[in-house]
Coordinates of C-alpha atoms in Angstrom, one line a residue:
X1 CA -27.7 -6.2 -3.3
X2 CA -24.0 -4.6 -3.0
X3 CA -21.1 -6.2 -1.3
X4 CA -20.6 -3.2 0.9
X5 CA -22.7 -4.3 3.4
X6 CA -23.2 -7.8 4.7
X7 CA -25.9 -10.2 3.2
X8 CA -28.6 -11.6 5.0
X9 CA -27.7 -14.9 6.7
X10 CA -30.0 -17.6 5.1
X11 CA -31.3 -18.8 8.8
X12 CA -32.3 -15.2 9.3
X13 CA -34.0 -14.6 6.2
X14 CA -37.7 -13.4 5.9
X15 CA -40.1 -16.0 4.4
X16 CA -42.2 -13.2 3.2
X17 CA -41.6 -10.0 0.9
X18 CA -43.1 -6.7 1.7
X19 CA -45.5 -5.6 -1.2
X20 CA -43.7 -3.2 -3.4
X21 CA -44.9 0.1 -4.1
X22 CA -46.1 1.0 -7.5
X23 CA -43.3 3.6 -7.7
X24 CA -40.6 1.5 -6.5
X25 CA -41.9 -1.4 -9.1
X26 CA -41.5 1.3 -11.7
X27 CA -38.2 2.1 -10.4
X28 CA -37.0 -1.5 -10.7
X29 CA -38.3 -1.9 -14.2
X30 CA -36.2 1.0 -15.4
X31 CA -33.2 -0.3 -13.7
X32 CA -33.4 -3.5 -15.1
X33 CA -33.8 -2.1 -18.6
X34 CA -30.9 -0.1 -18.4
X35 CA -28.9 -2.9 -16.7
X36 CA -29.8 -5.3 -19.8
X37 CA -29.0 -2.3 -22.4
X38 CA -25.7 -2.3 -20.7
X39 CA -25.3 -6.0 -20.9
X40 CA -26.1 -5.9 -24.5
X41 CA -23.8 -3.1 -25.1
X42 CA -21.0 -5.0 -23.8
X43 CA -21.9 -8.0 -25.4
X44 CA -21.4 -6.3 -28.5
X45 CA -18.1 -4.9 -28.1
X46 CA -17.1 -8.6 -26.9
X47 CA -18.4 -9.5 -30.3
X48 CA -16.2 -7.2 -32.0
X49 CA -13.2 -8.5 -30.4
X50 CA -13.9 -11.7 -31.7
X51 CA -13.9 -11.1 -35.2
X52 CA -10.7 -10.6 -36.2
X53 CA -8.7 -14.1 -37.9
X54 CA -12.3 -15.8 -36.5
X55 CA -12.3 -18.1 -39.1
X56 CA -8.1 -18.5 -40.3
X57 CA -6.6 -18.7 -36.3
X58 CA -6.9 -21.2 -34.9
X59 CA -6.9 -24.0 -38.0
X60 CA -9.9 -26.2 -38.3
X61 CA -9.7 -28.7 -35.2
X62 CA -12.2 -32.0 -35.2
X63 CA -14.7 -29.3 -34.9
X64 CA -15.2 -30.1 -38.6
X65 CA -16.9 -33.4 -37.5
X66 CA -20.0 -31.9 -35.8
X67 CA -20.6 -29.5 -38.3
X68 CA -20.5 -32.5 -41.1
X69 CA -23.0 -34.4 -38.7
X70 CA -25.3 -31.3 -38.3
X71 CA -25.7 -30.8 -42.0
X72 CA -25.9 -34.7 -42.0
X73 CA -28.9 -34.0 -39.3
X74 CA -30.5 -31.3 -41.9
X75 CA -30.1 -33.6 -44.6
X76 CA -32.0 -37.0 -42.8
X77 CA -28.9 -39.0 -42.9
X78 CA -29.3 -39.5 -39.4
X79 CA -32.0 -41.6 -37.6
X80 CA -33.3 -43.1 -34.5
X81 CA -31.2 -42.5 -31.3
X82 CA -28.2 -41.0 -33.4
X83 CA -30.2 -37.9 -33.6
X84 CA -30.2 -37.4 -30.0
X85 CA -26.6 -36.9 -29.4
X86 CA -23.5 -35.5 -30.7
X87 CA -20.6 -37.2 -33.1
X88 CA -19.3 -38.3 -29.4
X89 CA -22.2 -40.1 -28.0
X90 CA -21.3 -38.7 -24.3
X91 CA -22.1 -35.2 -25.6
X92 CA -26.1 -33.9 -26.1
X93 CA -27.5 -33.0 -29.3
X94 CA -28.0 -29.1 -28.6
X95 CA -25.3 -27.9 -30.5
X96 CA -26.4 -30.1 -33.7
X97 CA -29.8 -29.2 -33.5
X98 CA -28.5 -25.9 -33.4
X99 CA -26.8 -25.6 -36.2
X100 CA -29.0 -27.6 -38.6
X101 CA -31.8 -24.9 -37.9
X102 CA -29.4 -22.3 -38.7
X103 CA -28.2 -24.1 -42.0
X104 CA -32.2 -24.8 -42.7
X105 CA -32.6 -21.1 -41.9
X106 CA -30.1 -19.2 -44.1
X107 CA -28.1 -22.2 -45.7
X108 CA -25.4 -24.5 -45.2
X109 CA -22.1 -22.1 -44.8
X110 CA -18.6 -23.2 -43.3
X111 CA -18.6 -19.6 -41.8
X112 CA -21.6 -19.9 -39.8
X113 CA -20.1 -22.5 -36.8
X114 CA -17.7 -20.2 -35.9
X115 CA -19.9 -17.2 -35.8
X116 CA -22.1 -18.8 -33.7
X117 CA -19.6 -19.2 -31.3
X118 CA -18.5 -15.7 -31.0
X119 CA -21.6 -14.7 -30.6
X120 CA -22.2 -17.1 -27.9
X121 CA -18.6 -16.1 -26.3
X122 CA -20.1 -12.2 -26.9
X123 CA -23.4 -13.3 -24.7
X124 CA -21.1 -14.7 -22.2
X125 CA -19.8 -11.1 -21.9
X126 CA -22.9 -10.0 -21.0
X127 CA -24.5 -12.8 -18.6
X128 CA -20.8 -12.1 -16.6
X129 CA -21.9 -8.3 -16.4
X130 CA -25.1 -9.3 -14.9
X131 CA -23.4 -11.8 -12.5
X132 CA -20.8 -9.6 -11.4
X133 CA -23.7 -6.6 -11.3
X134 CA -25.6 -8.8 -8.4
X135 CA -22.3 -8.8 -6.3
X136 CA -21.0 -5.5 -6.2
X137 CA -23.0 -2.9 -8.5
X138 CA -22.5 -1.3 -12.6
X139 CA -18.9 -0.8 -11.9
X140 CA -18.1 -4.4 -10.8
X141 CA -20.4 -5.5 -14.0
X142 CA -18.5 -3.1 -16.0
X143 CA -15.2 -4.1 -15.2
X144 CA -16.1 -8.2 -15.1
X145 CA -17.2 -7.8 -18.5
X146 CA -14.6 -6.0 -19.9
X147 CA -12.1 -8.8 -18.4
X148 CA -14.0 -11.1 -20.3
X149 CA -14.4 -9.4 -23.4
X150 CA -10.3 -8.9 -23.6
X151 CA -9.8 -12.4 -22.7
X152 CA -7.6 -13.9 -25.1
X153 CA -8.3 -17.6 -23.9
X154 CA -11.9 -16.9 -23.8
X155 CA -11.5 -15.5 -27.4
X156 CA -9.7 -18.1 -28.5
X157 CA -11.1 -21.2 -26.9
X158 CA -14.6 -20.2 -26.8
X159 CA -15.3 -17.6 -29.7
X160 CA -12.6 -19.2 -32.2
X161 CA -13.6 -22.8 -32.2
X162 CA -16.8 -24.2 -32.8
X163 CA -17.1 -27.3 -30.6
X164 CA -20.7 -28.1 -29.1
X165 CA -18.2 -27.7 -25.8
X166 CA -17.6 -24.2 -26.5
X167 CA -21.2 -23.3 -25.2
X168 CA -20.5 -24.6 -22.2
X169 CA -19.3 -21.5 -20.2
X170 CA -22.1 -19.0 -21.4
X171 CA -24.5 -21.7 -20.2
X172 CA -23.2 -22.4 -16.8
X173 CA -22.5 -18.7 -16.2
X174 CA -26.0 -18.0 -16.9
X175 CA -27.0 -20.8 -14.4
X176 CA -25.0 -19.5 -11.7
X177 CA -26.6 -15.9 -12.0
X178 CA -30.2 -17.5 -11.9
X179 CA -28.7 -20.1 -8.8
X180 CA -27.2 -17.1 -7.0
X181 CA -30.2 -14.5 -7.5
X182 CA -32.9 -17.0 -6.3
X183 CA -31.0 -18.1 -3.2
X184 CA -30.7 -14.3 -2.2
X185 CA -34.2 -13.7 -2.8
X186 CA -37.1 -14.6 -0.5
X187 CA -38.7 -17.9 -1.6
X188 CA -42.2 -16.5 -1.8
X189 CA -41.1 -14.0 -4.7
X190 CA -42.3 -15.4 -8.4
X191 CA -39.2 -14.1 -9.9
X192 CA -37.1 -16.1 -7.5
X193 CA -39.1 -19.2 -8.1
X194 CA -38.5 -18.4 -11.9
X195 CA -34.7 -18.1 -11.5
X196 CA -34.3 -21.4 -9.4
X197 CA -36.4 -23.3 -12.4
X198 CA -34.1 -21.5 -14.9
X199 CA -31.1 -22.6 -13.2
X200 CA -31.8 -26.1 -13.0
X201 CA -32.8 -25.8 -17.1
X202 CA -29.5 -23.9 -18.1
X203 CA -27.4 -26.6 -16.0
X204 CA -29.0 -29.3 -17.8
X205 CA -28.4 -27.5 -21.1
X206 CA -24.9 -27.0 -20.3
X207 CA -24.5 -30.6 -19.4
X208 CA -25.5 -31.5 -22.6
X209 CA -23.2 -29.6 -24.4
X210 CA -20.3 -31.2 -22.4
X211 CA -20.2 -33.5 -19.3
X212 CA -17.4 -31.7 -18.0
X213 CA -20.1 -29.0 -16.8
X214 CA -20.1 -31.9 -14.0
X215 CA -17.4 -30.8 -12.1
X216 CA -19.2 -27.7 -11.2
X217 CA -22.3 -29.4 -9.8
X218 CA -20.9 -30.3 -6.5
X219 CA -20.3 -26.7 -5.7
X220 CA -23.5 -25.5 -6.9
X221 CA -25.1 -28.3 -4.3
X222 CA -23.7 -27.2 -1.5
X223 CA -24.6 -23.8 -2.0
X224 CA -28.0 -24.9 -2.1
X225 CA -27.9 -27.1 0.6
X226 CA -26.5 -25.0 3.3
X227 CA -27.0 -20.9 2.1
X228 CA -30.5 -21.9 0.2
X229 CA -31.7 -24.4 2.8
X230 CA -34.4 -22.3 3.5
X231 CA -35.6 -23.2 -0.3
X232 CA -35.5 -26.8 0.8
X233 CA -38.7 -26.4 2.8
X234 CA -40.5 -25.2 -0.7
X235 CA -40.8 -27.6 -3.8
X236 CA -38.8 -25.5 -5.9
X237 CA -35.4 -27.0 -5.5
X238 CA -36.9 -30.3 -6.1
X239 CA -38.7 -28.7 -9.4
X240 CA -35.7 -27.3 -10.7
X241 CA -34.0 -30.8 -10.4
X242 CA -37.2 -32.1 -12.3
X243 CA -36.2 -29.5 -15.1
X244 CA -32.3 -30.3 -15.1
X245 CA -33.5 -33.6 -15.6
X246 CA -36.1 -32.6 -18.7
X247 CA -33.2 -30.4 -20.0
X248 CA -30.8 -33.4 -20.5
X249 CA -33.9 -36.2 -21.6
X250 CA -32.4 -36.3 -25.2
X251 CA -29.2 -38.1 -23.9
X252 CA -30.9 -40.2 -21.0
X253 CA -33.3 -41.7 -23.9
X254 CA -30.3 -42.3 -26.0
X255 CA -28.8 -44.3 -23.2
X256 CA -32.4 -46.4 -22.9
X257 CA -32.2 -47.0 -26.8
X258 CA -28.7 -48.0 -26.7
X259 CA -28.1 -49.6 -23.0
X260 CA -25.9 -47.1 -21.8
X261 CA -24.3 -46.4 -25.4
X262 CA -22.7 -42.7 -23.9
X263 CA -21.3 -44.3 -20.4
X264 CA -19.6 -47.0 -22.7
X265 CA -17.9 -44.6 -25.1
X266 CA -16.9 -42.2 -22.5
X267 CA -15.4 -45.2 -20.8
X268 CA -13.8 -45.9 -23.6
X269 CA -12.5 -42.3 -24.8
X270 CA -11.0 -42.2 -21.1
X271 CA -9.3 -45.6 -21.3
X272 CA -7.8 -43.9 -24.6
X273 CA -6.6 -40.7 -23.0
X274 CA -5.2 -42.5 -19.7
X275 CA -3.2 -44.6 -21.2
X276 CA -3.6 -47.2 -18.2
X277 CA -2.2 -44.5 -15.7
X278 CA -3.7 -45.0 -12.4
X279 CA -4.8 -41.8 -10.8
X280 CA -2.6 -41.9 -7.3
X281 CA -1.9 -38.9 -5.3
X282 CA 1.6 -37.8 -7.4
X283 CA -0.5 -38.1 -10.9
X284 CA -3.1 -36.2 -9.3
X285 CA -0.7 -33.8 -7.6
X286 CA 1.1 -33.5 -11.3
X287 CA -2.3 -32.9 -13.3
X288 CA -3.3 -30.0 -10.5
X289 CA 0.1 -28.0 -11.2
X290 CA -0.5 -28.4 -14.9
X291 CA -4.1 -27.2 -14.4
X292 CA -3.1 -24.3 -12.1
X293 CA -0.5 -23.2 -14.6
X294 CA -3.3 -23.0 -17.1
X295 CA -5.8 -21.5 -15.4
X296 CA -3.3 -18.9 -14.5
X297 CA -2.4 -18.0 -17.9
X298 CA -5.8 -17.7 -19.2
X299 CA -6.6 -15.4 -16.5
X300 CA -4.0 -13.3 -17.6
X301 CA -4.5 -13.8 -21.0
X302 CA -1.2 -15.3 -22.1
X303 CA -2.0 -17.1 -24.9
X304 CA 1.5 -16.3 -26.7
X305 CA 3.8 -18.8 -27.3
X306 CA 7.1 -18.5 -24.9
X307 CA 10.1 -20.2 -24.4
X308 CA 9.2 -23.2 -21.6
X309 CA 7.6 -22.8 -18.2
X310 CA 9.4 -20.6 -16.4
X311 CA 8.9 -17.7 -18.8
X312 CA 5.0 -17.8 -17.9
X313 CA 6.1 -18.3 -14.2
X314 CA 8.2 -15.2 -14.3
X315 CA 5.6 -12.8 -15.8
X316 CA 4.1 -11.0 -13.0
X317 CA 0.8 -10.3 -14.8
X318 CA 0.0 -14.2 -14.1
X319 CA 0.4 -13.7 -10.5
X320 CA -1.5 -10.2 -10.3
X321 CA -4.3 -11.6 -12.1
X322 CA -4.5 -14.8 -10.4
X323 CA -3.9 -13.0 -6.6
X324 CA -6.8 -10.9 -7.8
X325 CA -9.2 -13.6 -8.2
X326 CA -8.3 -15.7 -4.8
X327 CA -9.0 -12.5 -3.4
X328 CA -11.9 -11.5 -5.1
X329 CA -13.7 -14.6 -4.5
X330 CA -13.2 -15.3 -1.0
X331 CA -14.5 -11.6 -0.4
X332 CA -17.5 -12.4 -2.3
X333 CA -17.7 -15.7 -0.1
X334 CA -17.2 -13.5 3.3
X335 CA -19.8 -11.0 2.2
X336 CA -22.5 -13.9 2.0
X337 CA -21.9 -14.7 -1.6
X338 CA -20.1 -18.4 -1.4
X339 CA -21.3 -19.5 -5.1
X340 CA -18.5 -18.4 -7.2
X341 CA -15.8 -19.6 -4.9
X342 CA -17.4 -23.0 -4.0
X343 CA -18.3 -23.9 -8.0
X344 CA -14.5 -22.6 -8.6
X345 CA -13.1 -24.9 -5.8
X346 CA -15.2 -27.9 -7.0
X347 CA -13.9 -27.6 -10.5
X348 CA -10.1 -26.8 -9.6
X349 CA -10.3 -29.8 -7.3
X350 CA -11.9 -32.2 -9.6
X351 CA -10.9 -31.8 -13.0
X352 CA -6.9 -32.9 -12.5
X353 CA -8.7 -36.2 -11.2
X354 CA -10.3 -36.9 -14.8
X355 CA -8.2 -35.1 -17.3
X356 CA -4.7 -36.5 -17.6
X357 CA -3.9 -35.1 -21.2
X358 CA -6.0 -32.5 -22.0
X359 CA -3.5 -29.6 -21.2
X360 CA -2.7 -28.1 -24.7
X361 CA -3.1 -24.7 -25.0
X362 CA -6.0 -23.1 -26.9
X363 CA -7.8 -26.2 -28.1
X364 CA -7.8 -27.2 -24.3
X365 CA -8.4 -24.3 -22.5
X366 CA -12.3 -25.0 -23.4
X367 CA -12.1 -27.2 -19.6
X368 CA -11.3 -24.0 -18.0
X369 CA -13.3 -21.8 -19.6
X370 CA -16.6 -21.9 -17.4
X371 CA -14.2 -20.5 -14.2
X372 CA -13.1 -17.3 -16.1
X373 CA -16.5 -15.5 -15.9
X374 CA -16.8 -16.6 -12.0
X375 CA -13.0 -15.0 -11.0
X376 CA -13.3 -11.7 -13.0
X377 CA -16.8 -11.3 -11.3
X378 CA -14.8 -11.7 -8.2
X379 CA -12.0 -9.3 -9.3
X380 CA -14.8 -6.7 -10.6
X381 CA -16.8 -7.1 -7.3
X382 CA -13.4 -6.6 -5.0
X383 CA -12.4 -3.4 -7.3
X384 CA -15.7 -1.8 -7.2
X385 CA -15.8 -2.4 -3.2
X386 CA -12.1 -0.6 -3.2
X387 CA -13.5 2.2 -5.2
X388 CA -16.5 2.6 -2.9
X389 CA -14.2 2.7 0.2
X390 CA -12.0 5.2 -1.4
X391 CA -14.9 7.7 -1.5
X392 CA -14.4 7.9 2.3
X393 CA -10.5 8.8 2.2
X394 CA -11.4 12.3 1.3
X395 CA -10.9 14.7 -1.6
X396 CA -7.6 13.0 -3.1
X397 CA -8.6 12.6 -6.9
X398 CA -5.0 11.7 -8.1
X399 CA -5.7 8.7 -6.4
X400 CA -8.7 7.8 -7.9
X401 CA -7.4 8.8 -11.4
X402 CA -4.7 6.4 -10.3
X403 CA -7.2 3.7 -9.5
X404 CA -9.3 4.6 -12.8
X405 CA -5.8 4.1 -15.1
X406 CA -5.0 0.7 -12.9
X407 CA -8.5 -0.5 -13.8
X408 CA -8.5 0.1 -17.8
X409 CA -5.2 -1.0 -18.0
X410 CA -6.2 -4.3 -16.1
X411 CA -8.9 -4.7 -19.0
X412 CA -6.6 -3.7 -21.9
X413 CA -3.6 -5.9 -21.0
X414 CA -4.9 -9.2 -22.3
X415 CA -5.1 -8.0 -26.0
X416 CA -1.4 -7.7 -25.9
X417 CA -0.4 -10.9 -25.7
X418 CA -3.2 -12.2 -27.8
X419 CA -1.9 -9.6 -30.4
X420 CA 1.3 -11.3 -30.0
X421 CA -0.7 -14.9 -30.5
X422 CA -2.0 -14.2 -33.8
X423 CA 1.5 -12.5 -35.1
X424 CA 3.1 -15.8 -34.3
X425 CA 0.4 -17.7 -35.9
X426 CA 0.8 -15.7 -39.0
X427 CA 4.5 -15.9 -39.3
X428 CA 4.4 -19.6 -38.6
X429 CA 1.7 -20.2 -41.6
X430 CA -0.7 -21.8 -39.0
X431 CA -3.6 -20.1 -40.5
X432 CA -6.5 -21.8 -42.5
X433 CA -5.7 -19.0 -45.3
X434 CA -4.7 -21.7 -47.5
X435 CA -7.4 -24.1 -47.3
X436 CA -9.7 -21.3 -47.8
X437 CA -7.8 -20.3 -50.8
X438 CA -7.9 -23.6 -52.5
X439 CA -11.6 -23.8 -51.9
X440 CA -12.5 -20.5 -53.4
X441 CA -10.1 -21.8 -56.4
X442 CA -12.0 -25.0 -56.8
X443 CA -15.1 -23.5 -56.8
X444 CA -14.1 -21.0 -59.6
X445 CA -12.6 -23.7 -61.6
X446 CA -15.7 -26.2 -61.1
X447 CA -17.5 -26.9 -64.1
X448 CA -21.2 -27.9 -63.6
X449 CA -21.6 -30.7 -61.8
X450 CA -17.9 -31.7 -61.8
X451 CA -16.8 -34.0 -59.0
X452 CA -14.2 -33.4 -56.6
X453 CA -11.9 -36.0 -55.1
X454 CA -9.8 -35.4 -52.2
X455 CA -6.2 -37.1 -51.4
X456 CA -6.7 -39.5 -48.6
X457 CA -3.3 -38.7 -47.9
X458 CA -4.4 -35.4 -46.8
X459 CA -5.8 -37.0 -43.7
X460 CA -1.9 -37.3 -42.6
X461 CA -1.5 -33.3 -42.5
X462 CA -2.6 -33.1 -39.1
X463 CA -4.0 -29.3 -37.6
X464 CA -4.7 -28.1 -34.3
X465 CA -7.3 -30.1 -31.9
X466 CA -7.3 -33.5 -33.5
X467 CA -8.2 -31.5 -37.2
X468 CA -6.8 -32.6 -40.7
X469 CA -6.2 -31.0 -43.7
X470 CA -8.9 -33.9 -45.1
X471 CA -11.7 -33.6 -43.1
X472 CA -11.3 -29.5 -43.0
X473 CA -11.4 -29.8 -46.8
X474 CA -14.4 -32.0 -46.9
X475 CA -16.3 -29.3 -44.2
X476 CA -15.5 -26.2 -46.6
X477 CA -16.6 -28.0 -49.7
X478 CA -19.6 -29.0 -47.9
X479 CA -19.9 -25.2 -47.0
X480 CA -20.2 -23.9 -50.9
X481 CA -22.7 -26.9 -51.5
X482 CA -20.1 -29.1 -53.3
X483 CA -20.0 -32.7 -52.8
X484 CA -17.2 -35.2 -53.3
X485 CA -17.7 -38.8 -55.2
X486 CA -17.0 -42.0 -53.9
X487 CA -13.9 -44.1 -55.3
X488 CA -11.5 -46.6 -54.2
X489 CA -8.8 -44.8 -56.3
X490 CA -8.0 -42.7 -59.2
X491 CA -7.5 -46.0 -62.1
X492 CA -10.8 -47.0 -61.1
X493 CA -12.5 -44.1 -60.7
X494 CA -11.4 -43.5 -64.6
X495 CA -12.5 -47.0 -65.7
X496 CA -15.7 -45.7 -64.7
X497 CA -15.9 -42.2 -66.3
X498 CA -18.0 -41.6 -69.4
X499 CA -16.2 -40.2 -72.3
X500 CA -15.5 -36.4 -72.1
X501 CA -16.1 -36.5 -68.6
X502 CA -13.7 -34.8 -65.9
X503 CA -12.9 -34.6 -62.5
X504 CA -10.8 -32.3 -60.0
X505 CA -8.3 -33.8 -57.8
X506 CA -7.2 -31.7 -54.8
X507 CA -4.3 -32.5 -52.9
X508 CA -1.4 -30.5 -50.6
X509 CA 1.5 -29.1 -51.8
X510 CA 3.4 -32.4 -51.6
X511 CA 0.9 -34.5 -53.2
X512 CA 0.6 -31.8 -56.3
X513 CA 4.3 -32.5 -57.2
X514 CA 4.8 -36.2 -56.5
X515 CA 1.2 -36.7 -58.4
X516 CA 2.2 -35.1 -61.7
X517 CA 4.4 -37.9 -63.2
X518 CA 1.9 -40.2 -62.1
X519 CA -0.8 -38.9 -63.8
X520 CA 1.4 -38.0 -67.3
X521 CA 1.6 -41.9 -67.1
X522 CA -2.3 -42.1 -67.5
X523 CA -2.1 -40.1 -71.2
X524 CA -1.5 -43.1 -73.1
X525 CA -4.8 -44.8 -71.5
X526 CA -7.0 -41.9 -72.7
X527 CA -6.8 -39.8 -69.6
X528 CA -5.2 -36.4 -69.6
X529 CA -4.6 -34.3 -66.4
X530 CA -4.0 -30.6 -65.9
X531 CA -3.3 -28.1 -63.1
X532 CA -6.3 -26.0 -62.5
X533 CA -5.0 -24.6 -58.9
X534 CA -1.2 -24.8 -58.2
X535 CA 0.0 -24.7 -54.8
X536 CA 1.1 -21.3 -53.7
X537 CA 3.8 -22.5 -51.3
X538 CA 4.9 -25.2 -49.4
X539 CA 2.3 -25.4 -46.9
X540 CA -0.3 -24.4 -49.9
X541 CA -3.2 -27.2 -51.7
X542 CA -3.7 -27.4 -55.6
X543 CA -5.7 -29.3 -58.2
X544 CA -5.7 -31.1 -60.8
X545 CA -8.5 -31.6 -63.7
X546 CA -8.8 -35.4 -65.1
X547 CA -10.4 -35.5 -68.0
X548 CA -11.2 -38.8 -70.1
X549 CA -10.9 -38.9 -73.9
X550 CA -14.3 -39.5 -75.9
X551 CA -13.4 -43.0 -77.5
X552 CA -10.6 -44.2 -74.7
X553 CA -10.3 -48.0 -74.4
X554 CA -6.8 -48.8 -73.0
X555 CA -7.2 -50.1 -69.6
X556 CA -5.5 -47.8 -67.3
X557 CA -2.7 -48.5 -65.2
X558 CA -2.9 -49.2 -61.3
X559 CA -2.4 -46.1 -59.5
X560 CA -2.3 -45.7 -55.4
X561 CA -4.9 -47.6 -54.8
X562 CA -7.3 -46.4 -52.1
X563 CA -5.4 -43.3 -52.1
X564 CA -8.1 -40.9 -53.4
X565 CA -11.1 -40.2 -50.9
X566 CA -14.6 -39.4 -52.5
X567 CA -16.2 -40.4 -49.1
X568 CA -19.7 -39.3 -49.1
X569 CA -19.6 -35.7 -47.3
X570 CA -22.2 -36.3 -45.3
X571 CA -21.4 -40.2 -44.4
X572 CA -20.4 -41.4 -40.8
X573 CA -18.5 -38.6 -39.1
X574 CA -18.0 -40.3 -35.9
X575 CA -14.4 -40.7 -35.1
X576 CA -12.2 -40.2 -32.0
X577 CA -13.7 -38.9 -29.1
X578 CA -12.7 -35.7 -27.0

């Protein structure tokens, strides 16, 4: 139903639908097929826009922990309740199961996780089309999907990072579309009932991907309780609630098996993030300002680095996209479709209370991503309505041409700051290229079954979003089928090496230089070393080959005890929560 005419009030809606005529049913099927095809086409465009720099920018975050855990699940390394949840026990195991299934079908690859997220982000583009299409017609859908397809925030925070949380916006957008589709139809229609059940199931899956989904639910509940209150006289909302619980059942089972393990871990993580801060009015308002500025940036695609907050506030595009979003959401609500506004307000008002520190650009942008499809759907409906009203003004083609050009610029503009961001990261050397290069070189230089060791100091090389070079290399080595061996130190490992055996030691550029002298000291003990991969620059990585002489018996001198790690690649990946 178009927003160009007021929607039927819930209390006045009829309880039964007239029987559809055969030709009308045929026309409906054709239109639905056209919409699905258009949604898929827009999703393909969205995917193409997410492929540049997919595996190199941003640098690997602690997304690698989740991937290593999925590999562990695939290889049978998890048992009991641990198979039901993610690295952080307050996140369900849905994403791990998805990755493990793909690894089982296609083989383990470090390229798979981010490709999965790029596809999920592209699917969100298609679902956004369907959501906006239900509000203002095909033009609204195309505009909204176009805005999400070119959104730098959505491309980076949801398409170029591989956390479970990055699946959330696709699922929440689908759930909101299904819920709106159900409530706006008659209770007796089978497709409306299935939409109600599908919404509950999809919301449950979204909650599995991250508990931040909870901030959206009060708005959705208010929508059902008031605008969908005629549904409350039927069993379908209650069945949808049961389906919601079923979709989240594995997390509930985990908490029964561990006496509330998810709740304990969530409390621990929040305490670590809050640092004992009590959320009073001033703290909440401060969080609100930071939250709203970040939302404005992402609505306008301002993902590039600038000189302070003022530089963003003086950018008129932030206020243009923000104003269009607010007016669009209010306009939808006034015309009988308040769900998007209710869910947005629910998130904007609740999230700052719980979120004390997670406002780092890009990596923490995922907390805001579920709101972008809703805002863009509002903009699409608003502009489509304006276009329709322009038809009644008279034959003024130049106005319509100017309007069309403005819409195209609105859709394409976010690609400009996105390109600047990529350029800034490449110029600063903040890419995964050095990590990928050393993995390629080690794979080429490695002899059959030759052990690979990682410098423990690589754990001090910090990347974005909680990532480290140490964990990233473990993840990449696993992706090419290489395990590292368990040792306490180089000297200890050398004593256990059989005569004539070798091993590769991987370190960063700084460690590569400092280890050269220490490795030379092992020659008298029958251990020789040679550089097989030289770091290409100060941000690069290198590797030495250690080789034990055939008849060496001289004791080896002590050397940086514990400085080399060969911890099992698929060992415990549980670490700090997000």
